[in-house]
mmCIF file of C-alpha atoms in Angstrom:
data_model
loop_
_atom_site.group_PDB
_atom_site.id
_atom_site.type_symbol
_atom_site.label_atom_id
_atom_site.label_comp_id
_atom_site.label_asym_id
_atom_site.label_seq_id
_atom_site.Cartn_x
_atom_site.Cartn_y
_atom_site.Cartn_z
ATOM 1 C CA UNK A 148 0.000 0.000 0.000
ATOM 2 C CA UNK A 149 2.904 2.324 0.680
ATOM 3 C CA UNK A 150 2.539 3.212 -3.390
ATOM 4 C CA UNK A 151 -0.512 4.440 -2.982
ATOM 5 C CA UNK A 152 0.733 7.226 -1.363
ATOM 6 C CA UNK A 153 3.599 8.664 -3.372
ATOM 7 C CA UNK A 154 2.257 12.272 -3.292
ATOM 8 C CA UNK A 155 1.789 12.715 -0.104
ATOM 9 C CA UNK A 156 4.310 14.898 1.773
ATOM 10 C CA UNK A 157 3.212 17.567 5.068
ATOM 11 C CA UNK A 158 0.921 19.643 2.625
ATOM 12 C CA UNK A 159 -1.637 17.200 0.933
ATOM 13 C CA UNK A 160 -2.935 15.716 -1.107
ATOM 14 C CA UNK A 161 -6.308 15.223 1.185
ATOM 15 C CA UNK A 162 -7.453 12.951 -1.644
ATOM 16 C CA UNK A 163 -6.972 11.182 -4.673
ATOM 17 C CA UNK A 164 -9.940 9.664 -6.500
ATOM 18 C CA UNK A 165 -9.762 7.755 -9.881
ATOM 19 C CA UNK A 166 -12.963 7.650 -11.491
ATOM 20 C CA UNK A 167 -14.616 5.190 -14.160
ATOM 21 C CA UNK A 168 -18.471 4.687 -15.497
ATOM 22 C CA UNK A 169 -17.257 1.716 -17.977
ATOM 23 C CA UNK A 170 -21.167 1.958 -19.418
ATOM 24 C CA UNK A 171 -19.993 5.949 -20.729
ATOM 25 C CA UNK A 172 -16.545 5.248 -21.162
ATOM 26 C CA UNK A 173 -15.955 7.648 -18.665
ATOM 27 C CA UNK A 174 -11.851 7.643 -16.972
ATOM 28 C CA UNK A 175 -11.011 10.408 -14.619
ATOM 29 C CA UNK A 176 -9.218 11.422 -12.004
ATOM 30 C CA UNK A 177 -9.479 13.869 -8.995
ATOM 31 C CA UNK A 178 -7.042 15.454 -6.639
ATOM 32 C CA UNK A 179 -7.754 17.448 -3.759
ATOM 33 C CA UNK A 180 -4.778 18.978 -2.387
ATOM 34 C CA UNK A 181 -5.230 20.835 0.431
ATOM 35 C CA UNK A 182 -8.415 22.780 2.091
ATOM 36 C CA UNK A 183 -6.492 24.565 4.428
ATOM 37 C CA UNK A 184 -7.941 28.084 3.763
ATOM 38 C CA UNK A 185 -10.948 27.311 2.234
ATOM 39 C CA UNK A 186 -12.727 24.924 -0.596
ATOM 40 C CA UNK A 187 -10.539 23.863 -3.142
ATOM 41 C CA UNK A 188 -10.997 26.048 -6.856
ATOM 42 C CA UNK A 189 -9.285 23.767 -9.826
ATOM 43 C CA UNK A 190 -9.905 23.305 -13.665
ATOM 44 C CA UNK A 191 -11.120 20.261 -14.736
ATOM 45 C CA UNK A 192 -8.777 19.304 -17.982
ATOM 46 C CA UNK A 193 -10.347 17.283 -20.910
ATOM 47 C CA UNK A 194 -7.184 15.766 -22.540
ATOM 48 C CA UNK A 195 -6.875 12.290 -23.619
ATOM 49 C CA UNK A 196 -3.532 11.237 -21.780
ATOM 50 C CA UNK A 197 -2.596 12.175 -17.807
ATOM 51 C CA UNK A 198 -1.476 10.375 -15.341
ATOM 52 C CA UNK A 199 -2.416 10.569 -11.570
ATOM 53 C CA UNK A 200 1.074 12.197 -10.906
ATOM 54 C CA UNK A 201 0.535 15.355 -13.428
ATOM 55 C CA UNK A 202 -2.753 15.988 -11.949
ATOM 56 C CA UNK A 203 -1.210 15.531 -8.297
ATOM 57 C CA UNK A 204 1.534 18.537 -9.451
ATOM 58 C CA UNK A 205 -1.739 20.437 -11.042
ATOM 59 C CA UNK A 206 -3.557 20.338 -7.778
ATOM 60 C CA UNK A 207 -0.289 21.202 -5.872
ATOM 61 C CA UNK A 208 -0.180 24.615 -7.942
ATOM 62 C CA UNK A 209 -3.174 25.198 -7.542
ATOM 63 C CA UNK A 210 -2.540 25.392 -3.908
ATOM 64 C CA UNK A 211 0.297 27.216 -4.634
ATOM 65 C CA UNK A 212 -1.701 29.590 -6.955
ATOM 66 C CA UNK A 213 -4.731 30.087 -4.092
ATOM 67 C CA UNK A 214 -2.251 30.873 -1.239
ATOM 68 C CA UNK A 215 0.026 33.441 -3.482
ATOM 69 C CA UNK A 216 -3.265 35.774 -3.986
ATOM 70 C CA UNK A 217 -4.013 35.244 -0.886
ATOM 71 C CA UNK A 218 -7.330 33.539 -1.444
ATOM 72 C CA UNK A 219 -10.052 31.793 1.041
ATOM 73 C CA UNK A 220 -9.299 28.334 -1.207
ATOM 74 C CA UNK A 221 -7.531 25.458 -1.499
ATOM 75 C CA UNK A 222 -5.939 23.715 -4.514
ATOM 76 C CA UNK A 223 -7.469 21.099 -6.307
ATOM 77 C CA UNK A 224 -7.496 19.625 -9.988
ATOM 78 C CA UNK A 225 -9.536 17.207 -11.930
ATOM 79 C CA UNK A 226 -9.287 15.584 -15.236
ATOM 80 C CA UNK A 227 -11.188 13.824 -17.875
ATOM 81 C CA UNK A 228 -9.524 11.313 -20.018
ATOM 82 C CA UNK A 229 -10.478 11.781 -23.142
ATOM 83 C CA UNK A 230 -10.610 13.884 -26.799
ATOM 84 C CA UNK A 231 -12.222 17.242 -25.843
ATOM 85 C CA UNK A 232 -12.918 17.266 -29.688
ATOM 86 C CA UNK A 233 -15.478 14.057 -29.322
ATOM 87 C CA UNK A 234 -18.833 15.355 -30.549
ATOM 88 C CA UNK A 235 -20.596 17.635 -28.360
ATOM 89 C CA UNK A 236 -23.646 15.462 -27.344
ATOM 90 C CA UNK A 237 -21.407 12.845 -26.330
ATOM 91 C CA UNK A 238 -19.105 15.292 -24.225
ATOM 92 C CA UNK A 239 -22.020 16.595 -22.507
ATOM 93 C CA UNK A 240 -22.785 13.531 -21.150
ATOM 94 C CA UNK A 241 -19.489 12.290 -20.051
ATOM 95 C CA UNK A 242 -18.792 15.526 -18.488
ATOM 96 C CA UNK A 243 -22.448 15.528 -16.497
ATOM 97 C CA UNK A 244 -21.424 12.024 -15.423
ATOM 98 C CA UNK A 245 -18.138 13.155 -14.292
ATOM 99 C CA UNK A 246 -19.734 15.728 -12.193
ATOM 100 C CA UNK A 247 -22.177 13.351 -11.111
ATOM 101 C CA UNK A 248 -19.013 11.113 -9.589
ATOM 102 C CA UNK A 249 -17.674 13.868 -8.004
ATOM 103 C CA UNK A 250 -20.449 15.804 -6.556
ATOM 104 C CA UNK A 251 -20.679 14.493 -3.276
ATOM 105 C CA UNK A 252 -16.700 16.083 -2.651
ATOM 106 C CA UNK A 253 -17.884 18.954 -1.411
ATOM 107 C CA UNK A 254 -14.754 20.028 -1.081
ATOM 108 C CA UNK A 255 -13.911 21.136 -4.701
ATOM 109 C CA UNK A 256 -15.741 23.529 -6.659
ATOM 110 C CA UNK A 257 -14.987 23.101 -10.328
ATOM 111 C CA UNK A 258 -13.734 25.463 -13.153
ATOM 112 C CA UNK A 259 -12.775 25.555 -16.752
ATOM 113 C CA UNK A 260 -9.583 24.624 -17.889
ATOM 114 C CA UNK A 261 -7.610 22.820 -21.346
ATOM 115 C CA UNK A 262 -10.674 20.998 -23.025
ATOM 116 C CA UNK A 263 -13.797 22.591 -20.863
ATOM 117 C CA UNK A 264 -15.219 26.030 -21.098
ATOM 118 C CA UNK A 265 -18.424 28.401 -19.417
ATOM 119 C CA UNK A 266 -20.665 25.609 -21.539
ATOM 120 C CA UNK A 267 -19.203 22.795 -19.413
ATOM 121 C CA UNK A 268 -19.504 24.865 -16.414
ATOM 122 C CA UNK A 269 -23.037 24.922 -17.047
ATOM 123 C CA UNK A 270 -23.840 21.723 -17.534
ATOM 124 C CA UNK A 271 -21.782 20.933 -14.123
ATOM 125 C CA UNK A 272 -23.818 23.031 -11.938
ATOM 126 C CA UNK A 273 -26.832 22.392 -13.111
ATOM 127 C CA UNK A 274 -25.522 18.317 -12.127
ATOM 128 C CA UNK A 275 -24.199 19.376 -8.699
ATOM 129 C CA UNK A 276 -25.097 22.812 -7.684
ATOM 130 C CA UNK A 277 -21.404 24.559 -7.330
ATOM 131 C CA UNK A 278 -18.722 24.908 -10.133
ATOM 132 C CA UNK A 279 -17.091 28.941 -11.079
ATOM 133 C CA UNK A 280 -16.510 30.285 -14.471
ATOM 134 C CA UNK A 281 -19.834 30.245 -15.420
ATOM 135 C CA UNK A 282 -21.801 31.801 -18.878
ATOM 136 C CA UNK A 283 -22.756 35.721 -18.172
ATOM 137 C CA UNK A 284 -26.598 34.593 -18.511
ATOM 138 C CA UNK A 285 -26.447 32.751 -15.618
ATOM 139 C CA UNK A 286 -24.181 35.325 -13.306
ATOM 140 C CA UNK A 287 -21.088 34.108 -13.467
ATOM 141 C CA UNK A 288 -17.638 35.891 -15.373
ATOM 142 C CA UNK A 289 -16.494 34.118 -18.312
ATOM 143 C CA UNK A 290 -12.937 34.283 -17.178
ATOM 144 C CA UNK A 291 -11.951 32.702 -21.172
ATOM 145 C CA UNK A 292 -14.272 35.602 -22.484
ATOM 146 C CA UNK A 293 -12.387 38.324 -20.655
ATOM 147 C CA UNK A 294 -9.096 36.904 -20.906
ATOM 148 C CA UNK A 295 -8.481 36.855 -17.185
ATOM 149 C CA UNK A 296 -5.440 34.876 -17.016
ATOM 150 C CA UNK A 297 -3.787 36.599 -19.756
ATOM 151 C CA UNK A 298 -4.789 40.329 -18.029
ATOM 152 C CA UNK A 299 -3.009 38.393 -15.304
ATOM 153 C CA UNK A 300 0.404 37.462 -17.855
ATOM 154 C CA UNK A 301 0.497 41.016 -19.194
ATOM 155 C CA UNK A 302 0.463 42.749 -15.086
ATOM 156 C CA UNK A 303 3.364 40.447 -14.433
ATOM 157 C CA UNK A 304 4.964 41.937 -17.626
ATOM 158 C CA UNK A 305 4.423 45.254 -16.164
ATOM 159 C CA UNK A 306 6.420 44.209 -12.726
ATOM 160 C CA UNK A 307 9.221 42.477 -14.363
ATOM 161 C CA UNK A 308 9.449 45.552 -17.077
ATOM 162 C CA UNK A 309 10.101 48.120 -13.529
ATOM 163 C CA UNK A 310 11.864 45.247 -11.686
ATOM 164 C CA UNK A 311 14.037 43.792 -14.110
ATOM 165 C CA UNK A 312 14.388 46.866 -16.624
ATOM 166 C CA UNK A 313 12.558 43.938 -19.800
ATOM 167 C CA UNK A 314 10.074 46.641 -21.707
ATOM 168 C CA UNK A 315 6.906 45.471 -22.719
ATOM 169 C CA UNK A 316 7.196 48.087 -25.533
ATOM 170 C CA UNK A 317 8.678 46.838 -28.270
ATOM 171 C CA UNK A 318 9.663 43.849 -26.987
ATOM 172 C CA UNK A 319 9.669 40.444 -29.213
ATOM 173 C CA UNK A 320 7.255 37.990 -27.966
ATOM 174 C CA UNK A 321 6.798 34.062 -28.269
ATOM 175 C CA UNK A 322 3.560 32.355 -27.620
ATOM 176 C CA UNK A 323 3.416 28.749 -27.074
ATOM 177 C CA UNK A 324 -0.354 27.668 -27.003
ATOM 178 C CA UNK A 325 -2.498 30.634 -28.541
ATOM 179 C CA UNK A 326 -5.776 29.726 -26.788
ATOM 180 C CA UNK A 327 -7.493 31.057 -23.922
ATOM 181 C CA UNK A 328 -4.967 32.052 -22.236
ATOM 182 C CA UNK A 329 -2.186 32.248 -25.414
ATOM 183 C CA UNK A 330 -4.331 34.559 -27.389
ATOM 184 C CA UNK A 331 -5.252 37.112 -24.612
ATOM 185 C CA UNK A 332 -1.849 37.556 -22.712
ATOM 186 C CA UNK A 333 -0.385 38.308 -26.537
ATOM 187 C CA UNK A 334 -3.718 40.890 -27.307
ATOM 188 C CA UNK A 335 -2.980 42.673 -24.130
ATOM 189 C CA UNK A 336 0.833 42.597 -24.936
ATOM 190 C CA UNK A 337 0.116 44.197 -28.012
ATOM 191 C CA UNK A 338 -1.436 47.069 -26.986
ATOM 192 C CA UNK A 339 1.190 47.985 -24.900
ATOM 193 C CA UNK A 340 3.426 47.906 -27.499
ATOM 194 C CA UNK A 341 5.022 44.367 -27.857
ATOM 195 C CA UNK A 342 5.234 42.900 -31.447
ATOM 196 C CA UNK A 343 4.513 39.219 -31.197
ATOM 197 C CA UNK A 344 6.589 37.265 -33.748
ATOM 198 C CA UNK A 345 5.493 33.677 -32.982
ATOM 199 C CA UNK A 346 2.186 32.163 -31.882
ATOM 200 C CA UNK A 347 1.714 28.259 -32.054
ATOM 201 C CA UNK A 348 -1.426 25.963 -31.311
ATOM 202 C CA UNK A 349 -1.861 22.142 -30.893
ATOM 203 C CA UNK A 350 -1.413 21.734 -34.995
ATOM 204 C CA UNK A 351 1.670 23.951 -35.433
ATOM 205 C CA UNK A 352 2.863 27.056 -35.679
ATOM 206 C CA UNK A 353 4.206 30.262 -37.442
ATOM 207 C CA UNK A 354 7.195 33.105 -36.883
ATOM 208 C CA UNK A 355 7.572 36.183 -38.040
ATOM 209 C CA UNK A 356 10.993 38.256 -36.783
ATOM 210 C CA UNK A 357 8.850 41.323 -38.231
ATOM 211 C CA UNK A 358 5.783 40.618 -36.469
ATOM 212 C CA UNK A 359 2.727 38.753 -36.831
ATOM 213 C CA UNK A 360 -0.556 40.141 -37.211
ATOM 214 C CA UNK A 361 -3.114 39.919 -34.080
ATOM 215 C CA UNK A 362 -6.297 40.671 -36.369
ATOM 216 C CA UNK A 363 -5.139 38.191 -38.336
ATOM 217 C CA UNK A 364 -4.283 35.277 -35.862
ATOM 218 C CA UNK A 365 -7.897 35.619 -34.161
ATOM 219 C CA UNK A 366 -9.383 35.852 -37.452
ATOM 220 C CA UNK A 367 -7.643 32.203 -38.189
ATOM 221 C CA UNK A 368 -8.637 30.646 -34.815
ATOM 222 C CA UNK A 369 -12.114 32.033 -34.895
ATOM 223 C CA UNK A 370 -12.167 30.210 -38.599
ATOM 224 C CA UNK A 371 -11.346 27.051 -36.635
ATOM 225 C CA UNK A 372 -7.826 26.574 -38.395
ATOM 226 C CA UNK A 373 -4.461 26.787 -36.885
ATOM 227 C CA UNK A 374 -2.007 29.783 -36.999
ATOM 228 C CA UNK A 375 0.205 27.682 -38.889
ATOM 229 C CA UNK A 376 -2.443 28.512 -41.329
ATOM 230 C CA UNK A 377 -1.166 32.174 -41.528
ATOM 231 C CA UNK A 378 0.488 33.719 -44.657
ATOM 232 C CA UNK A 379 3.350 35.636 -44.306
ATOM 233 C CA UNK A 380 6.138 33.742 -41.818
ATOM 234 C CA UNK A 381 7.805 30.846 -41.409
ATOM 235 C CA UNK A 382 6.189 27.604 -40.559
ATOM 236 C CA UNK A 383 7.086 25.853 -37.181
ATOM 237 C CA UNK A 384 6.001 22.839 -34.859
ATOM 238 C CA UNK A 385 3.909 23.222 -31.591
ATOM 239 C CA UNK A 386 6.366 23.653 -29.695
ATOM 240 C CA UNK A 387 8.614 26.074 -31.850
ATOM 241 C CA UNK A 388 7.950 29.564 -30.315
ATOM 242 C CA UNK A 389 9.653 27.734 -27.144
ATOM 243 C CA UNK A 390 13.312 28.322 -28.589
ATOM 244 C CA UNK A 391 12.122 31.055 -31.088
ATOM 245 C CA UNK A 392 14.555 34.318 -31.636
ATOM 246 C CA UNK A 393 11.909 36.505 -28.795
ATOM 247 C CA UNK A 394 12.904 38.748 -25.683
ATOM 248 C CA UNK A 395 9.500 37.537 -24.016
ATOM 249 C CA UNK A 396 8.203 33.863 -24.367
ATOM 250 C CA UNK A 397 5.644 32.696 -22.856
ATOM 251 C CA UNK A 398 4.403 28.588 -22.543
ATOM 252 C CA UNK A 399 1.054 28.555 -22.515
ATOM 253 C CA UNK A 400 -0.317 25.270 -23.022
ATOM 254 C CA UNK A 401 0.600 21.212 -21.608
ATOM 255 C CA UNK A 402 2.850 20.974 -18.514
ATOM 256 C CA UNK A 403 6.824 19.925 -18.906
ATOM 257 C CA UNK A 404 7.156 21.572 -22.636
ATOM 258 C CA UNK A 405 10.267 23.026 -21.460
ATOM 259 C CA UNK A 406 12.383 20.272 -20.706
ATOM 260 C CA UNK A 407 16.563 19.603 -20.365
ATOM 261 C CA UNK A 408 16.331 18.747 -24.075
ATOM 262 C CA UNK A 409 15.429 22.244 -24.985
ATOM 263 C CA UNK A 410 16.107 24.916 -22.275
ATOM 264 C CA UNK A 411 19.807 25.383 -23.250
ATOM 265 C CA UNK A 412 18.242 26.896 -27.150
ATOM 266 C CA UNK A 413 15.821 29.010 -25.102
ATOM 267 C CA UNK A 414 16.372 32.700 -26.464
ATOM 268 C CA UNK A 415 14.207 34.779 -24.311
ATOM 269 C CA UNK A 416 15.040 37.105 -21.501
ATOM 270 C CA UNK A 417 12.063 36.585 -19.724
ATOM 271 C CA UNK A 418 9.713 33.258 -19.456
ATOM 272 C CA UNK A 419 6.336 34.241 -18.127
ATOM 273 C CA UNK A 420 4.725 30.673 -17.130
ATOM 274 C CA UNK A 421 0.986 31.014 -18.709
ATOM 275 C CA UNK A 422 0.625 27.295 -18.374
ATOM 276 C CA UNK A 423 0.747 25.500 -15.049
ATOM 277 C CA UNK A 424 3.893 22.916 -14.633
ATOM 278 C CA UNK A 425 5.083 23.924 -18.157
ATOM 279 C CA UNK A 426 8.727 23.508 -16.788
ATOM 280 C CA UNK A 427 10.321 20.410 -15.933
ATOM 281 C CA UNK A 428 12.500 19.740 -12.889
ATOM 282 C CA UNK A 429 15.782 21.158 -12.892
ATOM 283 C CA UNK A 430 15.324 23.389 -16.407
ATOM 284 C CA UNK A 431 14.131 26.875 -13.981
ATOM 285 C CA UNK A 432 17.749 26.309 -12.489
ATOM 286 C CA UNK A 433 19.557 26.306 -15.996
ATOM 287 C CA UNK A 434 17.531 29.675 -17.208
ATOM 288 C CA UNK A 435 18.666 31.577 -14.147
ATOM 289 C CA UNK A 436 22.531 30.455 -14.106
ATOM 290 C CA UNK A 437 22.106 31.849 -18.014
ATOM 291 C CA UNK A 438 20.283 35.150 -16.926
ATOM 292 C CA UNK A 439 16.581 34.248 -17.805
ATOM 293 C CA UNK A 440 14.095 35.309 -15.368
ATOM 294 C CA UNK A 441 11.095 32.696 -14.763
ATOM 295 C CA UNK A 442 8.016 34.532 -13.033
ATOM 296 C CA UNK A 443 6.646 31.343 -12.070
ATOM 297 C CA UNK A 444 3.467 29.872 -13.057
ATOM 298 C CA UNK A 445 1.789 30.320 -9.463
ATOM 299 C CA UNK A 446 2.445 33.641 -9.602
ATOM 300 C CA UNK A 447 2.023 34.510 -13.139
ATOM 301 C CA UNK A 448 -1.125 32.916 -14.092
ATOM 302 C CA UNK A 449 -3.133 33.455 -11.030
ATOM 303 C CA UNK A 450 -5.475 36.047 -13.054
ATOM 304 C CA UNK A 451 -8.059 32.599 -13.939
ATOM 305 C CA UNK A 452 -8.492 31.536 -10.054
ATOM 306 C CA UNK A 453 -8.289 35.345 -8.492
ATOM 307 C CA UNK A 454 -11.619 36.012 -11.366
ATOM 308 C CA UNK A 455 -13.093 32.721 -10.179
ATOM 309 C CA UNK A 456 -12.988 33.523 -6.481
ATOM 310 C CA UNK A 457 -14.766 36.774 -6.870
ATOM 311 C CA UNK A 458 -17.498 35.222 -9.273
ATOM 312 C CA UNK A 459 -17.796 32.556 -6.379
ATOM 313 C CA UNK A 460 -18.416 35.460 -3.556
ATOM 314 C CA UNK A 461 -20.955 37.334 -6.417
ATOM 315 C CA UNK A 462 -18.240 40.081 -7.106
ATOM 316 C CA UNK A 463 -18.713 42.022 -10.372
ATOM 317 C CA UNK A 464 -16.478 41.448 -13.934
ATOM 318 C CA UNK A 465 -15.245 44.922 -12.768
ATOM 319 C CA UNK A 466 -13.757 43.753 -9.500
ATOM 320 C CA UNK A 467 -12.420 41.001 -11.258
ATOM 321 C CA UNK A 468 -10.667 42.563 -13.449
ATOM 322 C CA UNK A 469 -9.409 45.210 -10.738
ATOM 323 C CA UNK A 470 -8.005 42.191 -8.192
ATOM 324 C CA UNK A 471 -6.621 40.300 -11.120
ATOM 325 C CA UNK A 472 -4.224 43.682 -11.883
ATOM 326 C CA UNK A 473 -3.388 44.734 -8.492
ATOM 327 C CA UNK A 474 -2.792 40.992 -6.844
ATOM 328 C CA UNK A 475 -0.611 39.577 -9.943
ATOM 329 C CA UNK A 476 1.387 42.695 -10.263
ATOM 330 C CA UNK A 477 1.987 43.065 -6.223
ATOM 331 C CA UNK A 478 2.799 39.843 -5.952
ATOM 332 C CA UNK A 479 5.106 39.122 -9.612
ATOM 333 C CA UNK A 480 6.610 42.683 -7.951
ATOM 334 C CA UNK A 481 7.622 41.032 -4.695
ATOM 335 C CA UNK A 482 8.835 38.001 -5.859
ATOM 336 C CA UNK A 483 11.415 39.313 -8.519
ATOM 337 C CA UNK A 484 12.370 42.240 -5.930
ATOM 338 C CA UNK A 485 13.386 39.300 -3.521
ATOM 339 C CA UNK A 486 14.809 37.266 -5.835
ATOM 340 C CA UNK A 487 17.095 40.099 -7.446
ATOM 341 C CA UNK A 488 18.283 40.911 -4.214
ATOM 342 C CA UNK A 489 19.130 37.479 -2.704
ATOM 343 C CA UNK A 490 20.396 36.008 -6.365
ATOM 344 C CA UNK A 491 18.034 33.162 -6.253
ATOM 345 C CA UNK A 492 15.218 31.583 -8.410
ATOM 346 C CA UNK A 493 11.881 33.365 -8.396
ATOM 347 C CA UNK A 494 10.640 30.219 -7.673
ATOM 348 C CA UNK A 495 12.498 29.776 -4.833
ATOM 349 C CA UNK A 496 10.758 32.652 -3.328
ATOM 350 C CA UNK A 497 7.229 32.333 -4.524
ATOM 351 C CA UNK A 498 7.625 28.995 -2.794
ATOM 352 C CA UNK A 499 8.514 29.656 0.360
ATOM 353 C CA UNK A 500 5.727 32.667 0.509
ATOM 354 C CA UNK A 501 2.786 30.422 -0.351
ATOM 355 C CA UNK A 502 3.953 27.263 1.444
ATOM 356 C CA UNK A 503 4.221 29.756 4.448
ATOM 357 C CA UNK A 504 0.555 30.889 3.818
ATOM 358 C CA UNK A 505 -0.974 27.690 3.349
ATOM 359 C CA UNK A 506 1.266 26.367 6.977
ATOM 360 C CA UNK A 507 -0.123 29.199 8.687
ATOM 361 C CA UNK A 508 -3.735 27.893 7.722
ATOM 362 C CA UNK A 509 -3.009 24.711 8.087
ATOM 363 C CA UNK A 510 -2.099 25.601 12.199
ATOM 364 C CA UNK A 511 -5.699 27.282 12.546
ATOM 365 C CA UNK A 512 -7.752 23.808 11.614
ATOM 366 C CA UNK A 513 -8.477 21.145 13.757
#
């Protein structure tokens, strides 16, 4: 039995549930990390291949994430095993029978993430009565419609720009993953100035070292093609703004896509984690003895959970949007002033702040 528990450690997780309903074909899995400071907020992922352990590290940053805004939640993280492309009648009913399995874990209060959208929301509270990121029409903030997490991407821009001296203006920028949160962090980029010269989805990618055009990119994904489809650029692989010629890059889509295979060809000055876990172990240590700041994903891409928390207390879109800017910058500002002056990773500190958080929680339960 000692197996079973290969996560565990003195934060979590509280639990870890695999789920099947072999008459819907239905594989999932849950983890609830830690409840410390409040109900657990996490995505539930649609993606055809996960293991237990990646959704273990996506609940852990979620815990992470919750703490670092200082937040009344836990972490938590849940995800369906299978093509998030399957026809929609037949997701709709896996996804209200994966709510079904997990309603009675009170514990968690589900969101949209890779796969599942305000729709799937929907569908999940009418099942179970609780889940965040809801459609406008039924009071909640579309956090994909407003591009919270990328409002979030572009206000840690802003702190590493007066921190590290990086401007936003002008500056080159990669985007691995141009979806929800890809397409918005590079929009809000944009207007401040940056050119974006690469952009890449799950079918490929292009680059541009004279910039790529935003109307044009949206115009592509709203067409349901790829940005690979875009004339005018070089064509590259999924994972090619990664090492692409870019001051700014930022992964925005599955975990580990920067990995000891490709860190050493990373060109950027400054990796702002969209995606959660998109770094593998070791790799942050190799950008910062080269000079690359990492504002870690935690940190970074907290703009998602900080909207979902004020949805979940009945807060307006315009106190969203207000927290997401003030908490992401305050806290992106804090980590990279610590970690300038005491020559460590940013990660480093961001980790010791939240775990500190979440401990001091922890002491006031039972």
């Amino acid at each position: 039995m000692a197996g079973r528990f290969e996560f565990a450690d003195t934060l979590g997780p509280e639990k870890v549930i695999e789920i099947t309903d072999p008459k819907r074909g239905l594989r999932g899995l849950l983890v609830v990390d830690n409840t410390a400071a409040g109900p657990a907020i996490g995505g539930c992922r649609m993606v055809p291949d996960a293991t237990a352990e990646e959704c273990f590290r996506l609940a852990r940053a979620m815990t992470l994430k919750n703490a670092s805004a200082g937040l009344p939640h836990g972490g938590a993280k849940s995800i369906v095993l299978e093509d998030p492309n399957m026809p929609l009648e037949a997701k709709e009913d896996l996804l209200r029978a994966f709510a079904r399995a997990i309603g009675e874990i009170k514990s968690y209060i589900v969101g949209p993430d890779m796969g599942t959208n305000e729709t799937v929301m929907a569908w999940m509270r009418d099942e179970i009565g609780r889940s965040v990121g809801l459609p406008r029409e039924i009071g909640g903030i579309p956090l994909d419609q407003i591009g919270a997490t990328g409002l979030g991407l572009a206000a840690a821009a802003q702190a590493a720009e007066e921190v590290l001296g990086i401007r936003v203006e002008g500056a080159r920028v990669a985007v691995q993953g141009f979806g929800a949160v890809g397409r918005w962090a590079a929009r809000f980029l944009a207007d401040r100035g940056a050119v974006i010269v690469a952009a890449s989805d799950s079918r490929g990618g292009i680059y541009n070292p004279d910039g790529l055009d935003m109307g044009r990119l949206l115009a592509l994904k709203a067409e349901g093609k790829s940005v690979s489809a875009y004339e005018g650029g070089t064509v590259i692989g999924p994972e090619g703004p990664i090492t692409s010629d870019c001051d700014i890059m930022i992964p925005a889509a599955r975990p580990d896509v920067i990995r000891m295979d490709n860190v050493d060809a990373i060109k950027a000055r400054l990796v702002l984690q969209g995606a959660n876990i998109p770094a593998a172990s070791g790799t942050e240590e190799h950008l910062h003895a080269r000079g690359v700041h990492v504002v870690p994903d935690f940190i970074a891409n907290a703009g998602g959970v900080i909207c979902a928390a004020v949805e979940y207390r009945g807060g307006s879109q315009s106190d969203a949007l207000t927290s997401i800017r003030d908490l992401v910058y305050g806290n992106t500002m804090e980590v990279l002033k610590r970690a300038k002056a005491e020559q460590i990773l940013p990660r480093t500190v961001a980790l010791a702040i939240a775990e500190e958080r979440v401990r001091k929680a922890m002491a006031l339960r039972r």
